Amino acid sequence: MANSEFKYCNKVQCQCCAKLLEELEKARRELQSLKEIIIIIEVNPTETRRITPKSPSKIEDGRWSVVRPKQLKQFKIPLVVNRFVMPLEMFPVATKEEGKSTIAYGAAKEKPRKHKVLLLGDSQLRGCADLLKQNLNKEFGVSGLVKSGAKTSDILATNMEENMSEIDVIVVYAGTNDISKNSAKEGLSTIINFVRRNSHTNIMVMEVLRRHDLVDWSCVNKEVKSFNRHLAKRLKLYKHVSVIRVNLNRQHFTRHGLHTNSKGKREMCQQVAELIQQKLEAVVNALPLKYKEYTVHDEAAVNHGKQEERTSANPSPNCMAELVQQKLRAVVNALPLKYKEDTVHDKAAVNHGKQEERTSANPSPNCMAPSTGAQQQKVRMSTRRRRPPVKLSKDFL
């Protein structure tokens, strides 16, 4: 038993010794490589960087100088706000000017747009601001405020419309979530109040799109049709408001059928852009007629006054006769129209009375008054058209 245990211990010791020998061999090789490295460093001391009293780390702070760039450098710093990346045009531009050690940050200034377009809506208008800007020319500046899943009261609860003028447009799409939550009347009244409150600018209200995730005869789609019908009827009273009816098919919607796809958004923005251009062209080209009348009358009065001053300053015999005729014409034209009409009617009445007296004094067989009603209509002196008697169509009998 003792011999077997001794043999087992010898085997274990042999394995441990072998591992130790391997470790020692590795250490010996590493030491040899380090010696060779030390020899190389000592042979070429100029190739190594040594810390000297003149090195940058030993220079005093007051002896440092600012290094100026030789060329202009422009680079854009991308900014990320929350989880939405800002568009490339809104990135701040950082510039380094030659001869200056400071960096000036500032966004690139854009030219002011002639017309402003503001989009207010729910998730149906997501991404439509950029598409609408592509369909309009450079005179239009487009901005959008989209609130997904919001009701009409939440969508229109903004103060951005206060900066709009009579040559700008507000496009509103709301009502989908109100109809689905059985509050269509509240959404309609909110739109009407918004229109009344913002009569200083043009407003275009889009009709609610049909939901393709439901059948056509569903209660929701019926409510959509009723909402659009009441919306168009109520907004007819306001001249600064127009209703947009977008013609889209099933192919313009996603698979689930509620929202529009990319093709549908492009088609919708194209139709809206055409209507916006037509609306603003009509507004810009419409000049007030009253203003034209005033300017024409003012110019005529000024010219007439100048002419009278010239003639009064240097009157001639021919001019005197013309002045007398002008004064007489002015007096005749200044007579009231009612006075002329009264005199004409009085003369006609006098002549008619004399004629009646003559006929009554010497009646002839041909001038006798007829007795029948048909004959009385023939000698009727009034030129006014006689109206037939009106019959009651809704008589309860």
mmCIF file of C-alpha atoms in Angstrom:
data_model
loop_
_atom_site.group_PDB
_atom_site.id
_atom_site.type_symbol
_atom_site.label_atom_id
_atom_site.label_comp_id
_atom_site.label_asym_id
_atom_site.label_seq_id
_atom_site.Cartn_x
_atom_site.Cartn_y
_atom_site.Cartn_z
ATOM 1 C CA MET A 1 0.000 0.000 0.000
ATOM 2 C CA ALA A 2 2.779 2.353 0.870
ATOM 3 C CA ASN A 3 4.623 1.607 -2.353
ATOM 4 C CA SER A 4 1.547 2.445 -4.467
ATOM 5 C CA GLU A 5 1.030 5.778 -2.671
ATOM 6 C CA PHE A 6 4.667 6.682 -3.171
ATOM 7 C CA LYS A 7 4.442 5.953 -6.875
ATOM 8 C CA TYR A 8 1.296 8.137 -7.174
ATOM 9 C CA CYS A 9 3.017 11.033 -5.408
ATOM 10 C CA ASN A 10 6.023 10.757 -7.671
ATOM 11 C CA LYS A 11 3.814 10.998 -10.735
ATOM 12 C CA VAL A 12 2.093 14.158 -9.426
ATOM 13 C CA GLN A 13 5.403 15.737 -8.532
ATOM 14 C CA CYS A 14 6.755 15.024 -11.996
ATOM 15 C CA GLN A 15 3.800 16.814 -13.608
ATOM 16 C CA CYS A 16 4.254 19.853 -11.375
ATOM 17 C CA CYS A 17 7.942 19.985 -12.111
ATOM 18 C CA ALA A 18 7.278 19.908 -15.837
ATOM 19 C CA LYS A 19 4.925 22.910 -15.581
ATOM 20 C CA LEU A 20 7.434 24.838 -13.510
ATOM 21 C CA LEU A 21 10.155 24.127 -16.031
ATOM 22 C CA GLU A 22 7.965 25.525 -18.825
ATOM 23 C CA GLU A 23 7.291 28.703 -16.869
ATOM 24 C CA LEU A 24 10.983 29.142 -16.153
ATOM 25 C CA GLU A 25 11.824 28.717 -19.831
ATOM 26 C CA LYS A 26 9.314 31.451 -20.776
ATOM 27 C CA ALA A 27 10.746 33.822 -18.191
ATOM 28 C CA ARG A 28 14.264 33.176 -19.465
ATOM 29 C CA ARG A 29 13.242 34.029 -23.034
ATOM 30 C CA GLU A 30 11.529 37.232 -21.951
ATOM 31 C CA LEU A 31 14.595 38.345 -20.027
ATOM 32 C CA GLN A 32 16.762 37.692 -23.046
ATOM 33 C CA SER A 33 14.500 39.797 -25.303
ATOM 34 C CA LEU A 34 14.525 42.639 -22.770
ATOM 35 C CA LYS A 35 18.310 42.612 -22.699
ATOM 36 C CA GLU A 36 18.413 42.924 -26.472
ATOM 37 C CA ILE A 37 15.997 45.879 -26.365
ATOM 38 C CA ILE A 38 18.129 47.641 -23.750
ATOM 39 C CA ILE A 39 21.228 47.174 -25.886
ATOM 40 C CA ILE A 40 19.475 48.696 -28.936
ATOM 41 C CA ILE A 41 18.315 51.728 -26.932
ATOM 42 C CA GLU A 42 21.786 52.366 -25.556
ATOM 43 C CA VAL A 43 23.363 52.146 -29.028
ATOM 44 C CA ASN A 44 20.929 54.767 -30.653
ATOM 45 C CA PRO A 45 20.120 57.297 -27.887
ATOM 46 C CA THR A 46 19.215 60.125 -30.387
ATOM 47 C CA GLU A 47 16.195 58.238 -31.710
ATOM 48 C CA THR A 48 14.457 58.316 -28.323
ATOM 49 C CA ARG A 49 12.543 61.381 -27.050
ATOM 50 C CA ARG A 50 13.913 62.634 -23.774
ATOM 51 C CA ILE A 51 12.382 65.271 -21.499
ATOM 52 C CA THR A 52 14.637 68.316 -21.418
ATOM 53 C CA PRO A 53 14.278 71.683 -19.677
ATOM 54 C CA LYS A 54 13.294 73.156 -23.085
ATOM 55 C CA SER A 55 10.478 70.669 -23.739
ATOM 56 C CA PRO A 56 6.859 72.052 -23.984
ATOM 57 C CA SER A 57 5.961 70.647 -20.596
ATOM 58 C CA LYS A 58 8.602 72.857 -18.934
ATOM 59 C CA ILE A 59 7.626 76.153 -20.700
ATOM 60 C CA GLU A 60 5.860 78.769 -18.610
ATOM 61 C CA ASP A 61 2.217 79.647 -19.267
ATOM 62 C CA GLY A 62 2.910 83.232 -20.297
ATOM 63 C CA ARG A 63 5.208 82.213 -23.170
ATOM 64 C CA TRP A 64 2.537 80.285 -25.098
ATOM 65 C CA SER A 65 1.242 81.822 -28.391
ATOM 66 C CA VAL A 66 -2.048 81.285 -30.255
ATOM 67 C CA VAL A 67 -1.721 79.327 -33.488
ATOM 68 C CA ARG A 68 -3.920 80.878 -36.212
ATOM 69 C CA PRO A 69 -5.420 78.816 -39.050
ATOM 70 C CA LYS A 70 -4.058 79.446 -42.531
ATOM 71 C CA GLN A 71 -7.293 78.622 -44.390
ATOM 72 C CA LEU A 72 -11.000 79.031 -43.816
ATOM 73 C CA LYS A 73 -12.606 75.917 -42.422
ATOM 74 C CA GLN A 74 -16.309 75.209 -42.524
ATOM 75 C CA PHE A 75 -17.891 72.244 -40.884
ATOM 76 C CA LYS A 76 -21.347 71.385 -39.622
ATOM 77 C CA ILE A 77 -21.998 69.953 -36.215
ATOM 78 C CA PRO A 78 -24.939 67.533 -36.279
ATOM 79 C CA LEU A 79 -27.402 68.023 -33.455
ATOM 80 C CA VAL A 80 -29.929 65.499 -32.240
ATOM 81 C CA VAL A 81 -32.968 66.702 -30.299
ATOM 82 C CA ASN A 82 -34.670 63.903 -28.384
ATOM 83 C CA ARG A 83 -35.200 61.177 -30.970
ATOM 84 C CA PHE A 84 -35.894 63.355 -34.026
ATOM 85 C CA VAL A 85 -32.911 64.454 -36.134
ATOM 86 C CA MET A 86 -33.015 68.072 -37.224
ATOM 87 C CA PRO A 87 -33.024 68.770 -40.980
ATOM 88 C CA LEU A 88 -29.728 69.588 -42.644
ATOM 89 C CA GLU A 89 -30.735 73.217 -43.329
ATOM 90 C CA MET A 90 -31.158 73.925 -39.613
ATOM 91 C CA PHE A 91 -27.691 72.725 -38.560
ATOM 92 C CA PRO A 92 -25.566 75.523 -37.069
ATOM 93 C CA VAL A 93 -22.620 76.460 -39.265
ATOM 94 C CA ALA A 94 -19.279 76.805 -37.461
ATOM 95 C CA THR A 95 -16.717 78.984 -39.255
ATOM 96 C CA LYS A 96 -13.131 79.911 -38.454
ATOM 97 C CA GLU A 97 -12.186 83.203 -40.036
ATOM 98 C CA GLU A 98 -8.619 84.026 -40.952
ATOM 99 C CA GLY A 99 -6.845 86.207 -38.390
ATOM 100 C CA LYS A 100 -9.241 85.364 -35.550
ATOM 101 C CA SER A 101 -8.835 82.781 -32.858
ATOM 102 C CA THR A 102 -12.549 82.627 -31.975
ATOM 103 C CA ILE A 103 -15.207 80.428 -33.588
ATOM 104 C CA ALA A 104 -18.457 82.080 -34.693
ATOM 105 C CA TYR A 105 -21.533 79.891 -34.535
ATOM 106 C CA GLY A 106 -24.727 80.825 -36.333
ATOM 107 C CA ALA A 107 -27.373 79.318 -38.568
ATOM 108 C CA ALA A 108 -27.349 80.182 -42.249
ATOM 109 C CA LYS A 109 -29.732 83.098 -42.853
ATOM 110 C CA GLU A 110 -32.513 82.425 -45.327
ATOM 111 C CA LYS A 111 -34.340 84.986 -47.399
ATOM 112 C CA PRO A 112 -37.771 85.892 -46.051
ATOM 113 C CA ARG A 113 -40.558 84.090 -47.865
ATOM 114 C CA LYS A 114 -43.413 85.977 -49.485
ATOM 115 C CA HIS A 115 -46.109 83.514 -48.403
ATOM 116 C CA LYS A 116 -46.270 81.302 -45.327
ATOM 117 C CA VAL A 117 -48.103 77.977 -45.163
ATOM 118 C CA LEU A 118 -48.892 76.387 -41.792
ATOM 119 C CA LEU A 119 -50.035 72.759 -41.529
ATOM 120 C CA LEU A 120 -52.048 71.739 -38.461
ATOM 121 C CA GLY A 121 -53.221 68.146 -38.226
ATOM 122 C CA ASP A 122 -52.970 64.654 -36.829
ATOM 123 C CA SER A 123 -50.896 61.687 -38.000
ATOM 124 C CA GLN A 124 -52.337 61.898 -41.528
ATOM 125 C CA LEU A 125 -50.131 64.963 -42.170
ATOM 126 C CA ARG A 126 -46.903 63.380 -40.941
ATOM 127 C CA GLY A 127 -44.133 64.199 -43.430
ATOM 128 C CA CYS A 128 -46.428 66.346 -45.608
ATOM 129 C CA ALA A 129 -44.601 69.623 -44.909
ATOM 130 C CA ASP A 130 -41.540 68.603 -46.942
ATOM 131 C CA LEU A 131 -43.670 67.140 -49.747
ATOM 132 C CA LEU A 132 -45.787 70.286 -49.915
ATOM 133 C CA LYS A 133 -42.673 72.451 -50.022
ATOM 134 C CA GLN A 134 -41.430 70.484 -53.038
ATOM 135 C CA ASN A 135 -44.673 71.139 -54.934
ATOM 136 C CA LEU A 136 -44.601 74.895 -54.221
ATOM 137 C CA ASN A 137 -42.130 77.463 -55.520
ATOM 138 C CA LYS A 138 -39.479 79.338 -53.562
ATOM 139 C CA GLU A 139 -41.870 82.105 -52.526
ATOM 140 C CA PHE A 140 -43.593 79.778 -50.054
ATOM 141 C CA GLY A 141 -42.296 78.861 -46.627
ATOM 142 C CA VAL A 142 -43.926 75.710 -45.247
ATOM 143 C CA SER A 143 -44.022 74.637 -41.599
ATOM 144 C CA GLY A 144 -46.075 71.955 -39.902
ATOM 145 C CA LEU A 145 -47.332 71.009 -36.455
ATOM 146 C CA VAL A 146 -48.451 67.363 -36.262
ATOM 147 C CA LYS A 147 -50.016 65.779 -33.162
ATOM 148 C CA SER A 148 -50.605 62.060 -33.586
ATOM 149 C CA GLY A 149 -53.762 60.667 -32.021
ATOM 150 C CA ALA A 150 -54.927 64.113 -30.884
ATOM 151 C CA LYS A 151 -58.421 65.525 -31.024
ATOM 152 C CA THR A 152 -59.388 68.692 -32.857
ATOM 153 C CA SER A 153 -59.247 70.788 -29.683
ATOM 154 C CA ASP A 154 -55.642 69.689 -29.042
ATOM 155 C CA ILE A 155 -54.568 70.199 -32.654
ATOM 156 C CA LEU A 156 -55.905 73.753 -32.885
ATOM 157 C CA ALA A 157 -54.662 74.777 -29.423
ATOM 158 C CA THR A 158 -51.717 76.818 -30.722
ATOM 159 C CA ASN A 159 -50.672 80.457 -31.110
ATOM 160 C CA MET A 160 -48.771 80.017 -34.359
ATOM 161 C CA GLU A 161 -51.661 81.398 -36.429
ATOM 162 C CA GLU A 162 -51.217 84.857 -34.888
ATOM 163 C CA ASN A 163 -48.177 85.484 -37.108
ATOM 164 C CA MET A 164 -50.116 84.746 -40.304
ATOM 165 C CA SER A 165 -51.359 87.521 -42.626
ATOM 166 C CA GLU A 166 -53.910 87.834 -45.419
ATOM 167 C CA ILE A 167 -51.426 86.486 -47.994
ATOM 168 C CA ASP A 168 -50.712 83.340 -45.952
ATOM 169 C CA VAL A 169 -52.579 80.044 -45.640
ATOM 170 C CA ILE A 170 -53.389 77.691 -42.761
ATOM 171 C CA VAL A 171 -54.173 74.089 -43.767
ATOM 172 C CA VAL A 172 -56.154 72.142 -41.160
ATOM 173 C CA TYR A 173 -56.794 68.399 -41.076
ATOM 174 C CA ALA A 174 -58.660 67.255 -37.978
ATOM 175 C CA GLY A 175 -61.648 65.186 -36.955
ATOM 176 C CA THR A 176 -60.535 61.569 -37.445
ATOM 177 C CA ASN A 177 -59.980 60.908 -33.750
ATOM 178 C CA ASP A 178 -63.091 62.888 -32.778
ATOM 179 C CA ILE A 179 -65.280 60.705 -34.996
ATOM 180 C CA SER A 180 -63.755 57.476 -33.692
ATOM 181 C CA LYS A 181 -64.369 58.635 -30.084
ATOM 182 C CA ASN A 182 -68.000 59.652 -30.756
ATOM 183 C CA SER A 183 -67.343 63.390 -30.337
ATOM 184 C CA ALA A 184 -67.808 64.655 -33.893
ATOM 185 C CA LYS A 185 -70.012 67.591 -32.828
ATOM 186 C CA GLU A 186 -67.328 68.898 -30.486
ATOM 187 C CA GLY A 187 -64.716 68.681 -33.229
ATOM 188 C CA LEU A 188 -66.968 70.518 -35.689
ATOM 189 C CA SER A 189 -67.692 73.322 -33.225
ATOM 190 C CA THR A 190 -63.959 73.636 -32.469
ATOM 191 C CA ILE A 191 -63.183 74.120 -36.166
ATOM 192 C CA ILE A 192 -65.929 76.747 -36.507
ATOM 193 C CA ASN A 193 -64.608 78.694 -33.513
ATOM 194 C CA PHE A 194 -61.074 78.520 -34.916
ATOM 195 C CA VAL A 195 -62.290 79.917 -38.240
ATOM 196 C CA ARG A 196 -64.147 82.779 -36.556
ATOM 197 C CA ARG A 197 -61.162 83.625 -34.376
ATOM 198 C CA ASN A 198 -58.707 83.792 -37.307
ATOM 199 C CA SER A 199 -60.462 85.895 -39.925
ATOM 200 C CA HIS A 200 -57.229 87.786 -40.685
ATOM 201 C CA THR A 201 -55.757 85.006 -42.837
ATOM 202 C CA ASN A 202 -56.796 82.329 -45.329
ATOM 203 C CA ILE A 203 -57.819 78.935 -43.965
ATOM 204 C CA MET A 204 -58.200 75.685 -45.905
ATOM 205 C CA VAL A 205 -59.924 72.824 -44.082
ATOM 206 C CA MET A 206 -59.475 69.307 -45.446
ATOM 207 C CA GLU A 207 -62.300 66.807 -45.357
ATOM 208 C CA VAL A 208 -61.803 63.695 -43.246
ATOM 209 C CA LEU A 209 -60.608 60.728 -45.316
ATOM 210 C CA ARG A 210 -62.607 57.543 -45.494
ATOM 211 C CA ARG A 211 -61.347 54.671 -43.357
ATOM 212 C CA HIS A 212 -60.464 51.633 -45.463
ATOM 213 C CA ASP A 213 -59.915 49.427 -42.424
ATOM 214 C CA LEU A 214 -63.708 49.377 -42.031
ATOM 215 C CA VAL A 215 -66.486 48.554 -44.480
ATOM 216 C CA ASP A 216 -68.245 51.362 -46.292
ATOM 217 C CA TRP A 217 -71.551 50.823 -44.482
ATOM 218 C CA SER A 218 -69.981 50.907 -41.008
ATOM 219 C CA CYS A 219 -71.184 53.496 -38.503
ATOM 220 C CA VAL A 220 -67.770 55.219 -38.483
ATOM 221 C CA ASN A 221 -67.696 55.769 -42.252
ATOM 222 C CA LYS A 222 -71.293 56.998 -42.160
ATOM 223 C CA GLU A 223 -70.281 59.480 -39.482
ATOM 224 C CA VAL A 224 -67.332 60.571 -41.652
ATOM 225 C CA LYS A 225 -69.707 61.407 -44.522
ATOM 226 C CA SER A 226 -72.038 63.271 -42.181
ATOM 227 C CA PHE A 227 -69.122 65.203 -40.656
ATOM 228 C CA ASN A 228 -67.834 66.283 -44.087
ATOM 229 C CA ARG A 229 -71.315 67.316 -45.212
ATOM 230 C CA HIS A 230 -71.939 69.475 -42.139
ATOM 231 C CA LEU A 231 -68.422 70.918 -42.368
ATOM 232 C CA ALA A 232 -68.911 72.102 -45.962
ATOM 233 C CA LYS A 233 -72.348 73.515 -45.138
ATOM 234 C CA ARG A 234 -71.178 75.471 -42.098
ATOM 235 C CA LEU A 235 -68.028 76.875 -43.729
ATOM 236 C CA LYS A 236 -69.865 78.314 -46.751
ATOM 237 C CA LEU A 237 -70.644 81.407 -44.701
ATOM 238 C CA TYR A 238 -66.975 82.438 -44.395
ATOM 239 C CA LYS A 239 -65.245 83.984 -47.404
ATOM 240 C CA HIS A 240 -61.719 83.418 -46.118
ATOM 241 C CA VAL A 241 -62.286 79.664 -45.703
ATOM 242 C CA SER A 242 -62.366 76.919 -48.329
ATOM 243 C CA VAL A 243 -62.932 73.185 -47.987
ATOM 244 C CA ILE A 244 -60.522 70.723 -49.654
ATOM 245 C CA ARG A 245 -61.837 67.407 -50.889
ATOM 246 C CA VAL A 246 -58.905 65.088 -51.625
ATOM 247 C CA ASN A 247 -59.609 62.311 -54.124
ATOM 248 C CA LEU A 248 -57.743 59.181 -53.002
ATOM 249 C CA ASN A 249 -58.275 55.479 -53.733
ATOM 250 C CA ARG A 250 -57.508 52.293 -51.823
ATOM 251 C CA GLN A 251 -54.066 52.108 -53.432
ATOM 252 C CA HIS A 252 -53.109 55.362 -51.694
ATOM 253 C CA PHE A 253 -53.542 53.820 -48.222
ATOM 254 C CA THR A 254 -51.449 51.368 -46.227
ATOM 255 C CA ARG A 255 -52.398 47.739 -45.685
ATOM 256 C CA HIS A 256 -54.300 48.392 -42.486
ATOM 257 C CA GLY A 257 -56.285 51.086 -44.354
ATOM 258 C CA LEU A 258 -56.301 53.939 -41.841
ATOM 259 C CA HIS A 259 -53.279 56.044 -42.839
ATOM 260 C CA THR A 260 -52.060 57.085 -46.263
ATOM 261 C CA ASN A 261 -48.872 55.608 -47.702
ATOM 262 C CA SER A 262 -46.074 57.515 -49.415
ATOM 263 C CA LYS A 263 -47.926 57.526 -52.733
ATOM 264 C CA GLY A 264 -51.074 58.829 -51.081
ATOM 265 C CA LYS A 265 -49.188 61.601 -49.273
ATOM 266 C CA ARG A 266 -47.570 62.743 -52.532
ATOM 267 C CA GLU A 267 -50.926 62.811 -54.307
ATOM 268 C CA MET A 268 -52.573 64.635 -51.419
ATOM 269 C CA CYS A 269 -49.820 67.273 -51.199
ATOM 270 C CA GLN A 270 -49.927 67.820 -54.950
ATOM 271 C CA GLN A 271 -53.658 68.541 -54.884
ATOM 272 C CA VAL A 272 -53.338 70.803 -51.848
ATOM 273 C CA ALA A 273 -50.457 72.754 -53.441
ATOM 274 C CA GLU A 274 -52.514 73.486 -56.556
ATOM 275 C CA LEU A 275 -55.420 74.768 -54.467
ATOM 276 C CA ILE A 276 -53.104 76.938 -52.357
ATOM 277 C CA GLN A 277 -51.645 78.608 -55.437
ATOM 278 C CA GLN A 278 -55.112 79.265 -56.871
ATOM 279 C CA LYS A 279 -56.300 80.685 -53.559
ATOM 280 C CA LEU A 280 -53.395 83.093 -53.139
ATOM 281 C CA GLU A 281 -53.456 84.212 -56.778
ATOM 282 C CA ALA A 282 -57.101 85.185 -56.370
ATOM 283 C CA VAL A 283 -56.330 87.051 -53.137
ATOM 284 C CA VAL A 284 -53.322 88.949 -54.525
ATOM 285 C CA ASN A 285 -55.010 89.918 -57.813
ATOM 286 C CA ALA A 286 -58.214 91.114 -56.109
ATOM 287 C CA LEU A 287 -58.006 94.916 -55.685
ATOM 288 C CA PRO A 288 -60.750 96.799 -53.795
ATOM 289 C CA LEU A 289 -63.198 98.384 -56.265
ATOM 290 C CA LYS A 290 -64.039 101.173 -53.843
ATOM 291 C CA TYR A 291 -60.432 102.302 -53.841
ATOM 292 C CA LYS A 292 -60.460 102.633 -57.643
ATOM 293 C CA GLU A 293 -63.676 104.685 -57.594
ATOM 294 C CA TYR A 294 -62.274 107.049 -54.989
ATOM 295 C CA THR A 295 -59.056 107.591 -56.895
ATOM 296 C CA VAL A 296 -60.905 108.292 -60.171
ATOM 297 C CA HIS A 297 -63.270 110.800 -58.553
ATOM 298 C CA ASP A 298 -60.433 112.502 -56.690
ATOM 299 C CA GLU A 299 -58.385 112.927 -59.876
ATOM 300 C CA ALA A 300 -61.403 114.305 -61.756
ATOM 301 C CA ALA A 301 -62.145 116.771 -58.960
ATOM 302 C CA VAL A 302 -58.539 117.950 -58.835
ATOM 303 C CA ASN A 303 -58.356 118.435 -62.607
ATOM 304 C CA HIS A 304 -61.706 120.264 -62.633
ATOM 305 C CA GLY A 305 -60.557 122.568 -59.837
ATOM 306 C CA LYS A 306 -57.330 123.411 -61.660
ATOM 307 C CA GLN A 307 -59.240 124.186 -64.845
ATOM 308 C CA GLU A 308 -61.634 126.531 -63.019
ATOM 309 C CA GLU A 309 -58.722 128.367 -61.416
ATOM 310 C CA ARG A 310 -57.088 128.932 -64.812
ATOM 311 C CA THR A 311 -60.292 130.210 -66.428
ATOM 312 C CA SER A 312 -61.108 132.510 -63.489
ATOM 313 C CA ALA A 313 -57.618 133.986 -63.536
ATOM 314 C CA ASN A 314 -57.631 134.821 -67.297
ATOM 315 C CA PRO A 315 -61.247 134.950 -68.558
ATOM 316 C CA SER A 316 -61.799 135.466 -72.314
ATOM 317 C CA PRO A 317 -65.077 136.214 -74.192
ATOM 318 C CA ASN A 318 -65.350 132.653 -75.470
ATOM 319 C CA CYS A 319 -64.557 131.272 -72.043
ATOM 320 C CA MET A 320 -67.260 133.445 -70.470
ATOM 321 C CA ALA A 321 -69.938 131.865 -72.672
ATOM 322 C CA GLU A 322 -68.624 128.410 -71.876
ATOM 323 C CA LEU A 323 -68.672 129.205 -68.163
ATOM 324 C CA VAL A 324 -72.291 130.372 -68.354
ATOM 325 C CA GLN A 325 -73.295 127.174 -70.147
ATOM 326 C CA GLN A 326 -71.425 125.060 -67.605
ATOM 327 C CA LYS A 327 -73.154 126.869 -64.726
ATOM 328 C CA LEU A 328 -76.576 126.320 -66.301
ATOM 329 C CA ARG A 329 -75.856 122.651 -66.875
ATOM 330 C CA ALA A 330 -74.706 122.292 -63.284
ATOM 331 C CA VAL A 331 -77.925 123.934 -62.020
ATOM 332 C CA VAL A 332 -80.102 121.683 -64.188
ATOM 333 C CA ASN A 333 -78.212 118.558 -63.191
ATOM 334 C CA ALA A 334 -78.374 119.575 -59.542
ATOM 335 C CA LEU A 335 -82.185 119.411 -59.547
ATOM 336 C CA PRO A 336 -83.493 116.467 -57.532
ATOM 337 C CA LEU A 337 -84.597 113.513 -59.564
ATOM 338 C CA LYS A 338 -87.796 113.195 -57.560
ATOM 339 C CA TYR A 339 -88.819 116.742 -58.547
ATOM 340 C CA LYS A 340 -88.510 115.873 -62.240
ATOM 341 C CA GLU A 341 -90.502 112.676 -61.805
ATOM 342 C CA ASP A 342 -93.234 114.500 -59.863
ATOM 343 C CA THR A 343 -93.604 117.145 -62.570
ATOM 344 C CA VAL A 344 -93.847 114.510 -65.283
ATOM 345 C CA HIS A 345 -96.467 112.550 -63.334
ATOM 346 C CA ASP A 346 -98.434 115.745 -62.608
ATOM 347 C CA LYS A 347 -98.589 116.656 -66.295
ATOM 348 C CA ALA A 348 -99.716 113.154 -67.179
ATOM 349 C CA ALA A 349 -102.405 113.262 -64.480
ATOM 350 C CA VAL A 350 -103.691 116.658 -65.700
ATOM 351 C CA ASN A 351 -103.882 115.497 -69.312
ATOM 352 C CA HIS A 352 -105.571 112.279 -68.253
ATOM 353 C CA GLY A 353 -108.160 114.215 -66.188
ATOM 354 C CA LYS A 354 -108.995 116.516 -69.114
ATOM 355 C CA GLN A 355 -109.429 113.545 -71.397
ATOM 356 C CA GLU A 356 -111.813 111.862 -68.910
ATOM 357 C CA GLU A 357 -113.909 115.030 -68.686
ATOM 358 C CA ARG A 358 -114.230 115.156 -72.456
ATOM 359 C CA THR A 359 -115.251 111.521 -72.719
ATOM 360 C CA SER A 360 -117.799 111.878 -69.895
ATOM 361 C CA ALA A 361 -119.310 114.964 -71.519
ATOM 362 C CA ASN A 362 -119.595 113.424 -74.996
ATOM 363 C CA PRO A 363 -119.620 109.681 -74.591
ATOM 364 C CA SER A 364 -119.413 107.679 -77.819
ATOM 365 C CA PRO A 365 -120.416 104.065 -78.363
ATOM 366 C CA ASN A 366 -116.805 102.988 -78.827
ATOM 367 C CA CYS A 367 -115.636 104.649 -75.596
ATOM 368 C CA MET A 368 -118.302 103.184 -73.336
ATOM 369 C CA ALA A 369 -116.916 101.147 -70.429
ATOM 370 C CA PRO A 370 -117.393 97.418 -71.038
ATOM 371 C CA SER A 371 -119.448 95.429 -68.582
ATOM 372 C CA THR A 372 -117.702 92.048 -68.712
ATOM 373 C CA GLY A 373 -114.465 91.243 -66.828
ATOM 374 C CA ALA A 374 -112.540 90.228 -69.960
ATOM 375 C CA GLN A 375 -113.313 93.540 -71.601
ATOM 376 C CA GLN A 376 -112.360 95.448 -68.446
ATOM 377 C CA GLN A 377 -108.880 93.921 -68.624
ATOM 378 C CA LYS A 378 -108.440 95.329 -72.128
ATOM 379 C CA VAL A 379 -109.119 98.932 -71.085
ATOM 380 C CA ARG A 380 -107.028 98.638 -67.961
ATOM 381 C CA MET A 381 -104.776 101.752 -67.862
ATOM 382 C CA SER A 382 -102.095 100.416 -65.514
ATOM 383 C CA THR A 383 -98.938 98.989 -67.110
ATOM 384 C CA ARG A 384 -98.153 96.873 -64.079
ATOM 385 C CA ARG A 385 -98.389 93.121 -64.655
ATOM 386 C CA ARG A 386 -101.286 91.540 -62.859
ATOM 387 C CA ARG A 387 -100.302 88.548 -60.746
ATOM 388 C CA PRO A 388 -102.516 85.469 -60.670
ATOM 389 C CA PRO A 389 -104.119 84.565 -57.332
ATOM 390 C CA VAL A 390 -101.992 82.306 -55.156
ATOM 391 C CA LYS A 391 -103.519 79.006 -54.119
ATOM 392 C CA LEU A 392 -102.607 77.229 -50.917
ATOM 393 C CA SER A 393 -100.854 73.985 -51.823
ATOM 394 C CA LYS A 394 -100.732 72.712 -48.240
ATOM 395 C CA ASP A 395 -104.437 72.965 -47.442
ATOM 396 C CA PHE A 396 -105.448 70.534 -44.729
ATOM 397 C CA LEU A 397 -108.759 69.888 -46.556
#
